mmCIF file of N, CA and C in Angstrom:
data_model
loop_
_atom_site.group_PDB
_atom_site.id
_atom_site.type_symbol
_atom_site.label_atom_id
_atom_site.label_comp_id
_atom_site.label_asym_id
_atom_site.label_seq_id
_atom_site.Cartn_x
_atom_site.Cartn_y
_atom_site.Cartn_z
ATOM 1 N N MET F 1 106.124 129.151 93.586
ATOM 2 C CA MET F 1 106.695 127.577 95.005
ATOM 3 C C MET F 1 107.873 126.952 94.222
ATOM 4 N N VAL F 2 108.610 126.598 94.740
ATOM 5 C CA VAL F 2 109.558 125.500 94.802
ATOM 6 C C VAL F 2 109.123 124.071 94.612
ATOM 7 N N TYR F 3 108.948 122.822 94.391
ATOM 8 C CA TYR F 3 108.407 121.540 95.020
ATOM 9 C C TYR F 3 109.423 120.481 94.202
ATOM 10 N N ALA F 4 110.083 119.877 94.925
ATOM 11 C CA ALA F 4 110.053 118.758 94.219
ATOM 12 C C ALA F 4 108.953 117.265 93.927
ATOM 13 N N SER F 5 108.722 116.846 92.829
ATOM 14 C CA SER F 5 108.362 115.289 93.346
ATOM 15 C C SER F 5 109.020 113.946 92.572
ATOM 16 N N HIS F 6 108.263 112.346 93.313
ATOM 17 C CA HIS F 6 109.087 111.806 93.028
ATOM 18 C C HIS F 6 107.525 110.726 92.902
ATOM 19 N N LYS F 7 107.780 109.822 91.662
ATOM 20 C CA LYS F 7 107.191 109.331 91.780
ATOM 21 C C LYS F 7 107.216 107.976 91.132
ATOM 22 N N GLN F 8 106.722 106.560 92.235
ATOM 23 C CA GLN F 8 106.754 105.252 91.903
ATOM 24 C C GLN F 8 106.342 104.358 92.119
ATOM 25 N N GLN F 9 106.279 103.220 91.013
ATOM 26 C CA GLN F 9 105.671 102.418 90.656
ATOM 27 C C GLN F 9 105.276 101.297 91.912
ATOM 28 N N LEU F 10 103.877 100.493 92.040
ATOM 29 C CA LEU F 10 105.175 99.583 93.434
ATOM 30 C C LEU F 10 103.897 98.547 93.319
ATOM 31 N N GLU F 11 104.818 96.987 93.096
ATOM 32 C CA GLU F 11 103.955 96.550 92.637
ATOM 33 C C GLU F 11 103.577 95.127 94.046
ATOM 34 N N GLY F 12 102.247 94.651 93.050
ATOM 35 C CA GLY F 12 101.069 94.970 94.622
ATOM 36 C C GLY F 12 101.379 93.096 95.177
ATOM 37 N N GLY F 13 100.518 92.726 96.211
ATOM 38 C CA GLY F 13 100.428 91.806 96.486
ATOM 39 C C GLY F 13 100.410 90.474 95.294
ATOM 40 N N GLU F 14 100.359 89.315 96.041
ATOM 41 C CA GLU F 14 99.609 88.585 95.346
ATOM 42 C C GLU F 14 98.256 88.522 94.739
ATOM 43 N N GLY F 15 98.173 88.661 93.316
ATOM 44 C CA GLY F 15 96.568 88.965 92.710
ATOM 45 C C GLY F 15 96.702 90.338 92.504
ATOM 46 N N GLU F 16 97.180 91.674 92.854
ATOM 47 C CA GLU F 16 97.049 91.879 92.997
ATOM 48 C C GLU F 16 97.644 93.384 91.990
ATOM 49 N N LYS F 17 97.149 93.710 91.115
ATOM 50 C CA LYS F 17 97.825 94.944 89.979
ATOM 51 C C LYS F 17 99.277 95.918 90.769
ATOM 52 N N PRO F 18 99.605 95.859 89.791
ATOM 53 C CA PRO F 18 100.652 97.810 90.504
ATOM 54 C C PRO F 18 99.953 98.666 90.402
ATOM 55 N N SER F 19 100.687 99.714 91.777
ATOM 56 C CA SER F 19 100.319 100.720 92.370
ATOM 57 C C SER F 19 101.231 101.642 91.862
ATOM 58 N N TRP F 20 100.986 102.935 91.572
ATOM 59 C CA TRP F 20 101.625 104.017 91.730
ATOM 60 C C TRP F 20 101.316 105.176 92.709
ATOM 61 N N ILE F 21 102.351 105.239 93.443
ATOM 62 C CA ILE F 21 102.596 106.648 94.072
ATOM 63 C C ILE F 21 103.437 108.017 94.091
ATOM 64 N N VAL F 22 102.759 108.892 94.302
ATOM 65 C CA VAL F 22 103.007 110.596 93.793
ATOM 66 C C VAL F 22 103.318 110.955 94.710
ATOM 67 N N CYS F 23 104.292 111.512 94.734
ATOM 68 C CA CYS F 23 104.917 112.758 96.315
ATOM 69 C C CYS F 23 105.580 113.802 95.669
ATOM 70 N N ASN F 24 104.610 115.096 96.556
ATOM 71 C CA ASN F 24 105.191 116.123 96.148
ATOM 72 C C ASN F 24 105.210 117.572 97.737
ATOM 73 N N VAL F 25 106.707 117.609 97.595
ATOM 74 C CA VAL F 25 107.234 118.541 99.279
ATOM 75 C C VAL F 25 107.810 119.759 98.616
ATOM 76 N N SER F 26 106.555 120.862 98.968
ATOM 77 C CA SER F 26 107.632 122.016 98.866
ATOM 78 C C SER F 26 108.885 122.757 99.213
ATOM 79 N N CYS F 27 110.075 123.188 98.536
ATOM 80 C CA CYS F 27 111.177 123.018 99.420
ATOM 81 C C CYS F 27 112.155 124.519 99.415
ATOM 82 N N ASP F 28 112.750 124.676 100.104
ATOM 83 C CA ASP F 28 113.813 125.996 99.321
ATOM 84 C C ASP F 28 114.364 125.717 98.055
ATOM 85 N N HIS F 29 114.830 126.832 97.490
ATOM 86 C CA HIS F 29 115.493 126.935 96.746
ATOM 87 C C HIS F 29 116.674 128.008 96.598
ATOM 88 N N THR F 30 118.274 128.318 96.350
ATOM 89 C CA THR F 30 118.783 129.261 96.396
ATOM 90 C C THR F 30 118.696 130.413 95.349
ATOM 91 N N SER F 31 118.068 129.511 94.406
ATOM 92 C CA SER F 31 117.231 131.003 93.135
ATOM 93 C C SER F 31 115.945 131.951 93.699
ATOM 94 N N ALA F 32 115.504 131.122 94.321
ATOM 95 C CA ALA F 32 114.088 132.000 95.245
ATOM 96 C C ALA F 32 114.393 131.998 96.743
ATOM 97 N N PRO F 33 115.117 132.892 96.852
ATOM 98 C CA PRO F 33 114.706 132.642 98.324
ATOM 99 C C PRO F 33 113.632 133.190 98.840
ATOM 100 N N GLU F 34 113.527 133.187 100.067
ATOM 101 C CA GLU F 34 111.943 133.321 100.428
ATOM 102 C C GLU F 34 112.056 134.813 100.619
ATOM 103 N N GLY F 35 111.012 135.641 101.560
ATOM 104 C CA GLY F 35 110.867 136.478 101.291
ATOM 105 C C GLY F 35 111.378 137.642 100.206
ATOM 106 N N THR F 36 112.180 138.145 99.717
ATOM 107 C CA THR F 36 112.245 138.581 98.754
ATOM 108 C C THR F 36 111.429 139.026 97.209
ATOM 109 N N SER F 37 110.016 138.262 96.986
ATOM 110 C CA SER F 37 109.386 138.816 96.234
ATOM 111 C C SER F 37 107.863 139.804 96.875
ATOM 112 N N GLY F 38 108.550 139.594 98.426
ATOM 113 C CA GLY F 38 106.727 140.313 98.458
ATOM 114 C C GLY F 38 105.680 139.562 98.832
ATOM 115 N N TYR F 39 105.829 138.463 98.412
ATOM 116 C CA TYR F 39 104.472 137.549 98.756
ATOM 117 C C TYR F 39 105.314 136.713 99.438
ATOM 118 N N THR F 40 103.269 135.736 100.070
ATOM 119 C CA THR F 40 103.656 135.398 101.233
ATOM 120 C C THR F 40 104.336 133.756 100.795
ATOM 121 N N ARG F 41 105.010 133.190 101.169
ATOM 122 C CA ARG F 41 104.858 132.011 100.623
ATOM 123 C C ARG F 41 104.042 130.200 101.002
ATOM 124 N N ALA F 42 103.843 129.390 100.347
ATOM 125 C CA ALA F 42 103.194 128.676 100.629
ATOM 126 C C ALA F 42 103.535 127.267 100.938
ATOM 127 N N THR F 43 103.076 126.656 101.520
ATOM 128 C CA THR F 43 104.423 125.809 101.996
ATOM 129 C C THR F 43 102.767 124.184 101.955
ATOM 130 N N ILE F 44 103.585 122.918 100.917
ATOM 131 C CA ILE F 44 102.320 121.772 100.549
ATOM 132 C C ILE F 44 103.181 120.769 100.883
ATOM 133 N N GLU F 45 102.723 119.463 100.920
ATOM 134 C CA GLU F 45 102.973 118.425 101.209
ATOM 135 C C GLU F 45 101.831 116.955 100.468
ATOM 136 N N VAL F 46 102.349 115.941 99.765
ATOM 137 C CA VAL F 46 101.101 115.581 98.599
ATOM 138 C C VAL F 46 101.379 114.744 98.436
ATOM 139 N N VAL F 47 101.094 113.339 98.660
ATOM 140 C CA VAL F 47 100.638 112.421 98.547
ATOM 141 C C VAL F 47 99.295 111.415 97.814
ATOM 142 N N LEU F 48 99.775 111.099 96.659
ATOM 143 C CA LEU F 48 99.256 111.195 95.673
ATOM 144 C C LEU F 48 99.163 109.298 95.306
ATOM 145 N N TYR F 49 97.967 108.390 95.765
ATOM 146 C CA TYR F 49 98.884 106.825 95.830
ATOM 147 C C TYR F 49 97.169 105.951 94.552
ATOM 148 N N CYS F 50 97.175 105.176 93.179
ATOM 149 C CA CYS F 50 96.633 104.727 92.736
ATOM 150 C C CYS F 50 97.039 103.567 92.724
ATOM 151 N N GLN F 51 95.795 102.496 92.397
ATOM 152 C CA GLN F 51 95.900 101.026 92.378
ATOM 153 C C GLN F 51 95.083 100.358 91.620
ATOM 154 N N THR F 52 95.670 100.708 89.985
ATOM 155 C CA THR F 52 94.082 99.668 89.502
ATOM 156 C C THR F 52 93.668 98.246 90.145
ATOM 157 N N VAL F 53 92.285 98.544 89.223
ATOM 158 C CA VAL F 53 91.578 97.020 90.394
ATOM 159 C C VAL F 53 90.162 96.457 89.331
ATOM 160 N N CYS F 54 90.394 94.939 89.707
ATOM 161 C CA CYS F 54 89.999 94.713 88.336
ATOM 162 C C CYS F 54 90.362 92.960 88.133
ATOM 163 N N ASP F 55 88.824 92.252 87.823
ATOM 164 C CA ASP F 55 88.773 91.018 88.303
ATOM 165 C C ASP F 55 88.098 90.398 87.010
ATOM 166 N N VAL F 56 89.024 90.698 86.445
ATOM 167 C CA VAL F 56 88.509 89.992 85.059
ATOM 168 C C VAL F 56 89.102 89.510 83.879
ATOM 169 N N PRO F 57 89.409 88.544 83.561
ATOM 170 C CA PRO F 57 91.024 87.893 82.449
ATOM 171 C C PRO F 57 91.517 88.652 82.090
ATOM 172 N N ASN F 58 89.798 88.916 81.742
ATOM 173 C CA ASN F 58 90.542 90.223 79.514
ATOM 174 C C ASN F 58 89.335 91.532 79.578
ATOM 175 N N PRO F 59 90.295 92.722 80.932
ATOM 176 C CA PRO F 59 89.237 93.892 80.245
ATOM 177 C C PRO F 59 88.766 94.314 79.651
ATOM 178 N N THR F 60 88.518 94.929 79.345
ATOM 179 C CA THR F 60 87.900 95.976 78.725
ATOM 180 C C THR F 60 88.043 97.357 79.583
ATOM 181 N N ARG F 61 88.100 98.652 79.095
ATOM 182 C CA ARG F 61 88.367 99.634 79.644
ATOM 183 C C ARG F 61 86.938 100.060 80.478
ATOM 184 N N LYS F 62 85.965 99.702 80.588
ATOM 185 C CA LYS F 62 85.059 99.807 81.248
ATOM 186 C C LYS F 62 85.657 99.048 82.625
ATOM 187 N N ASP F 63 86.037 97.433 82.339
ATOM 188 C CA ASP F 63 85.635 96.445 83.344
ATOM 189 C C ASP F 63 86.955 96.781 84.575
ATOM 190 N N LEU F 64 87.817 98.199 83.938
ATOM 191 C CA LEU F 64 88.974 98.508 85.057
ATOM 192 C C LEU F 64 88.061 100.078 85.973
ATOM 193 N N LYS F 65 88.583 99.967 87.444
ATOM 194 C CA LYS F 65 88.201 100.362 88.193
ATOM 195 C C LYS F 65 90.107 100.789 88.689
ATOM 196 N N CYS F 66 89.722 102.303 89.705
ATOM 197 C CA CYS F 66 91.641 102.633 90.141
ATOM 198 C C CYS F 66 90.980 102.930 91.837
ATOM 199 N N LYS F 67 91.380 102.428 92.903
ATOM 200 C CA LYS F 67 91.455 103.244 94.206
ATOM 201 C C LYS F 67 91.927 104.918 94.218
ATOM 202 N N ILE F 68 92.075 104.931 94.266
ATOM 203 C CA ILE F 68 92.572 106.779 94.796
ATOM 204 C C ILE F 68 92.577 106.658 96.532
ATOM 205 N N VAL F 69 94.240 107.321 96.814
ATOM 206 C CA VAL F 69 94.086 108.616 98.348
ATOM 207 C C VAL F 69 95.130 109.007 98.071
ATOM 208 N N TYR F 70 94.548 110.648 98.543
ATOM 209 C CA TYR F 70 94.697 111.742 97.940
ATOM 210 C C TYR F 70 95.548 112.128 99.673
ATOM 211 N N SER F 71 96.423 112.123 99.878
ATOM 212 C CA SER F 71 96.441 113.532 101.046
ATOM 213 C C SER F 71 97.448 114.324 100.790
ATOM 214 N N ALA F 72 96.848 116.023 101.044
ATOM 215 C CA ALA F 72 97.114 117.184 101.025
ATOM 216 C C ALA F 72 97.326 118.190 102.025
ATOM 217 N N SER F 73 98.852 118.548 102.567
ATOM 218 C CA SER F 73 99.119 119.168 103.781
ATOM 219 C C SER F 73 99.369 121.060 103.412
ATOM 220 N N VAL F 74 98.253 121.643 102.728
ATOM 221 C CA VAL F 74 99.022 122.952 102.341
ATOM 222 C C VAL F 74 98.772 124.077 103.346
ATOM 223 N N ASN F 75 99.291 124.906 103.962
ATOM 224 C CA ASN F 75 99.761 126.444 104.515
ATOM 225 C C ASN F 75 100.374 127.315 103.179
ATOM 226 N N PRO F 76 98.845 127.971 103.652
ATOM 227 C CA PRO F 76 99.044 128.840 102.115
ATOM 228 C C PRO F 76 100.188 130.027 103.303
ATOM 229 N N GLY F 77 100.762 129.767 104.346
ATOM 230 C CA GLY F 77 101.469 131.504 104.798
ATOM 231 C C GLY F 77 100.532 132.332 104.954
ATOM 232 N N GLY F 78 101.593 132.841 105.838
ATOM 233 C CA GLY F 78 100.143 134.424 106.490
ATOM 234 C C GLY F 78 98.977 133.998 107.094
ATOM 235 N N TRP F 79 98.108 135.201 106.916
ATOM 236 C CA TRP F 79 96.816 134.881 108.142
ATOM 237 C C TRP F 79 95.586 134.631 107.517
ATOM 238 N N ALA F 80 94.971 133.130 107.862
ATOM 239 C CA ALA F 80 94.301 133.384 106.362
ATOM 240 C C ALA F 80 93.291 132.222 107.847
ATOM 241 N N PRO F 81 91.679 132.647 107.617
ATOM 242 C CA PRO F 81 91.461 132.258 109.372
ATOM 243 C C PRO F 81 91.122 130.405 108.547
ATOM 244 N N ALA F 82 91.538 129.824 109.670
ATOM 245 C CA ALA F 82 90.721 128.192 108.753
ATOM 246 C C ALA F 82 89.028 127.484 108.365
ATOM 247 N N ALA F 83 88.308 128.333 108.803
ATOM 248 C CA ALA F 83 86.968 127.984 108.380
ATOM 249 C C ALA F 83 87.065 128.657 106.589
ATOM 250 N N ALA F 84 88.225 129.791 106.648
ATOM 251 C CA ALA F 84 88.036 129.509 105.016
ATOM 252 C C ALA F 84 88.652 128.322 104.598
ATOM 253 N N ILE F 85 90.538 128.319 104.695
ATOM 254 C CA ILE F 85 90.711 126.975 103.708
ATOM 255 C C ILE F 85 90.028 125.849 104.028
ATOM 256 N N ARG F 86 89.060 125.477 105.210
ATOM 257 C CA ARG F 86 88.976 124.144 104.579
ATOM 258 C C ARG F 86 87.372 124.512 104.181
ATOM 259 N N ALA F 87 86.649 125.552 104.017
ATOM 260 C CA ALA F 87 85.573 125.608 103.253
ATOM 261 C C ALA F 87 86.414 125.822 101.720
ATOM 262 N N ILE F 88 87.489 126.052 101.150
ATOM 263 C CA ILE F 88 87.617 125.663 99.645
ATOM 264 C C ILE F 88 87.858 124.336 99.588
ATOM 265 N N SER F 89 89.116 124.277 100.315
ATOM 266 C CA SER F 89 89.268 122.297 100.433
ATOM 267 C C SER F 89 88.447 121.809 100.524
ATOM 268 N N GLN F 90 87.462 121.778 101.014
ATOM 269 C CA GLN F 90 86.209 120.758 101.100
ATOM 270 C C GLN F 90 85.284 121.253 98.669
ATOM 271 N N ARG F 91 85.990 121.696 99.141
ATOM 272 C CA ARG F 91 85.207 122.655 97.585
ATOM 273 C C ARG F 91 85.784 122.064 96.305
ATOM 274 N N GLU F 92 87.382 122.031 96.224
ATOM 275 C CA GLU F 92 88.247 122.264 95.714
ATOM 276 C C GLU F 92 88.648 120.809 95.057
ATOM 277 N N TYR F 93 89.174 119.725 96.504
ATOM 278 C CA TYR F 93 89.209 118.570 96.406
ATOM 279 C C TYR F 93 88.933 117.480 95.254
ATOM 280 N N PRO F 94 87.303 117.498 95.796
ATOM 281 C CA PRO F 94 86.051 117.026 94.925
ATOM 282 C C PRO F 94 86.911 117.276 93.010
ATOM 283 N N LYS F 95 86.650 119.156 92.719
ATOM 284 C CA LYS F 95 86.758 119.026 91.183
ATOM 285 C C LYS F 95 87.842 118.541 90.699
ATOM 286 N N PHE F 96 89.343 118.555 92.079
ATOM 287 C CA PHE F 96 90.025 118.441 91.835
ATOM 288 C C PHE F 96 90.297 116.525 90.973
ATOM 289 N N LEU F 97 90.037 116.226 92.073
ATOM 290 C CA LEU F 97 89.701 114.518 91.214
ATOM 291 C C LEU F 97 89.045 114.555 90.751
ATOM 292 N N LYS F 98 88.706 114.936 90.222
ATOM 293 C CA LYS F 98 87.700 114.466 89.090
ATOM 294 C C LYS F 98 87.810 114.775 87.604
ATOM 295 N N LYS F 99 88.763 116.408 87.575
ATOM 296 C CA LYS F 99 89.588 116.660 86.613
ATOM 297 C C LYS F 99 90.733 115.883 85.855
ATOM 298 N N ILE F 100 91.358 115.184 87.381
ATOM 299 C CA ILE F 100 92.389 114.304 87.171
ATOM 300 C C ILE F 100 91.701 112.939 86.705
ATOM 301 N N ALA F 101 90.989 112.778 87.027
ATOM 302 C CA ALA F 101 90.272 111.072 86.449
ATOM 303 C C ALA F 101 90.431 111.603 85.344
ATOM 304 N N ALA F 102 89.245 112.325 84.807
ATOM 305 C CA ALA F 102 88.881 112.093 83.448
ATOM 306 C C ALA F 102 90.250 112.382 82.311
ATOM 307 N N PHE F 103 91.149 113.416 82.525
ATOM 308 C CA PHE F 103 92.289 113.686 81.724
ATOM 309 C C PHE F 103 92.947 111.532 81.981
ATOM 310 N N ALA F 104 93.049 111.002 82.757
ATOM 311 C CA ALA F 104 93.327 109.865 82.675
ATOM 312 C C ALA F 104 92.828 109.214 82.125
ATOM 313 N N GLN F 105 91.620 109.036 82.098
ATOM 314 C CA GLN F 105 90.299 108.403 81.843
ATOM 315 C C GLN F 105 90.733 108.825 80.338
ATOM 316 N N ASP F 106 90.856 110.051 79.056
ATOM 317 C CA ASP F 106 91.252 110.672 77.896
ATOM 318 C C ASP F 106 92.323 110.577 77.237
ATOM 319 N N LEU F 107 93.341 110.230 78.149
ATOM 320 C CA LEU F 107 95.181 109.824 78.040
ATOM 321 C C LEU F 107 94.759 108.375 77.498
ATOM 322 N N LYS F 108 94.605 107.731 78.133
ATOM 323 C CA LYS F 108 95.032 106.815 78.309
ATOM 324 C C LYS F 108 93.821 105.669 77.572
ATOM 325 N N LYS F 109 92.044 106.141 76.598
ATOM 326 C CA LYS F 109 91.408 105.667 76.657
ATOM 327 C C LYS F 109 91.449 104.932 74.479
ATOM 328 N N LYS F 110 92.634 105.269 73.918
ATOM 329 C CA LYS F 110 92.622 104.017 72.779
ATOM 330 C C LYS F 110 93.903 103.362 73.338
ATOM 331 N N GLU F 111 94.817 103.669 73.854
ATOM 332 C CA GLU F 111 95.967 102.602 74.508
ATOM 333 C C GLU F 111 95.423 101.509 74.619
ATOM 334 N N ALA F 112 96.168 100.761 74.133
ATOM 335 C CA ALA F 112 95.954 98.940 75.169
ATOM 336 C C ALA F 112 96.803 98.662 76.445
ATOM 337 N N ILE F 113 95.582 97.970 77.306
ATOM 338 C CA ILE F 113 95.573 97.856 78.176
ATOM 339 C C ILE F 113 96.847 97.175 79.053
ATOM 340 N N VAL F 114 98.002 97.482 79.505
ATOM 341 C CA VAL F 114 98.757 97.349 79.940
ATOM 342 C C VAL F 114 98.934 96.452 81.374
ATOM 343 N N PHE F 115 99.028 96.126 82.187
ATOM 344 C CA PHE F 115 99.342 95.899 83.435
ATOM 345 C C PHE F 115 101.106 95.519 83.849
#
């Protein structure tokens, strides 16, 4: 699958911390034409929005919270029962959010807090 990804910081309103948005969308590419590999090609449209929330003047890492909005539209291609796709999604999305939260906490735990 070939996809384009864009990350952008969004300025918050008065009293709000900046937020980030990441958008991923699958796309066609001449180096990987569809139908030549014998596999069915999936398509995706994913948006992840994150906003830091903190009401403490000199926060520690424990004072920080993050609002996350995650939306994904995934078409696995071919034929798959809708019930199976829903069951997999309901199981995998929470795992993904836990993994990305743990990754972000581990990555930044020793760095200074910067807004």
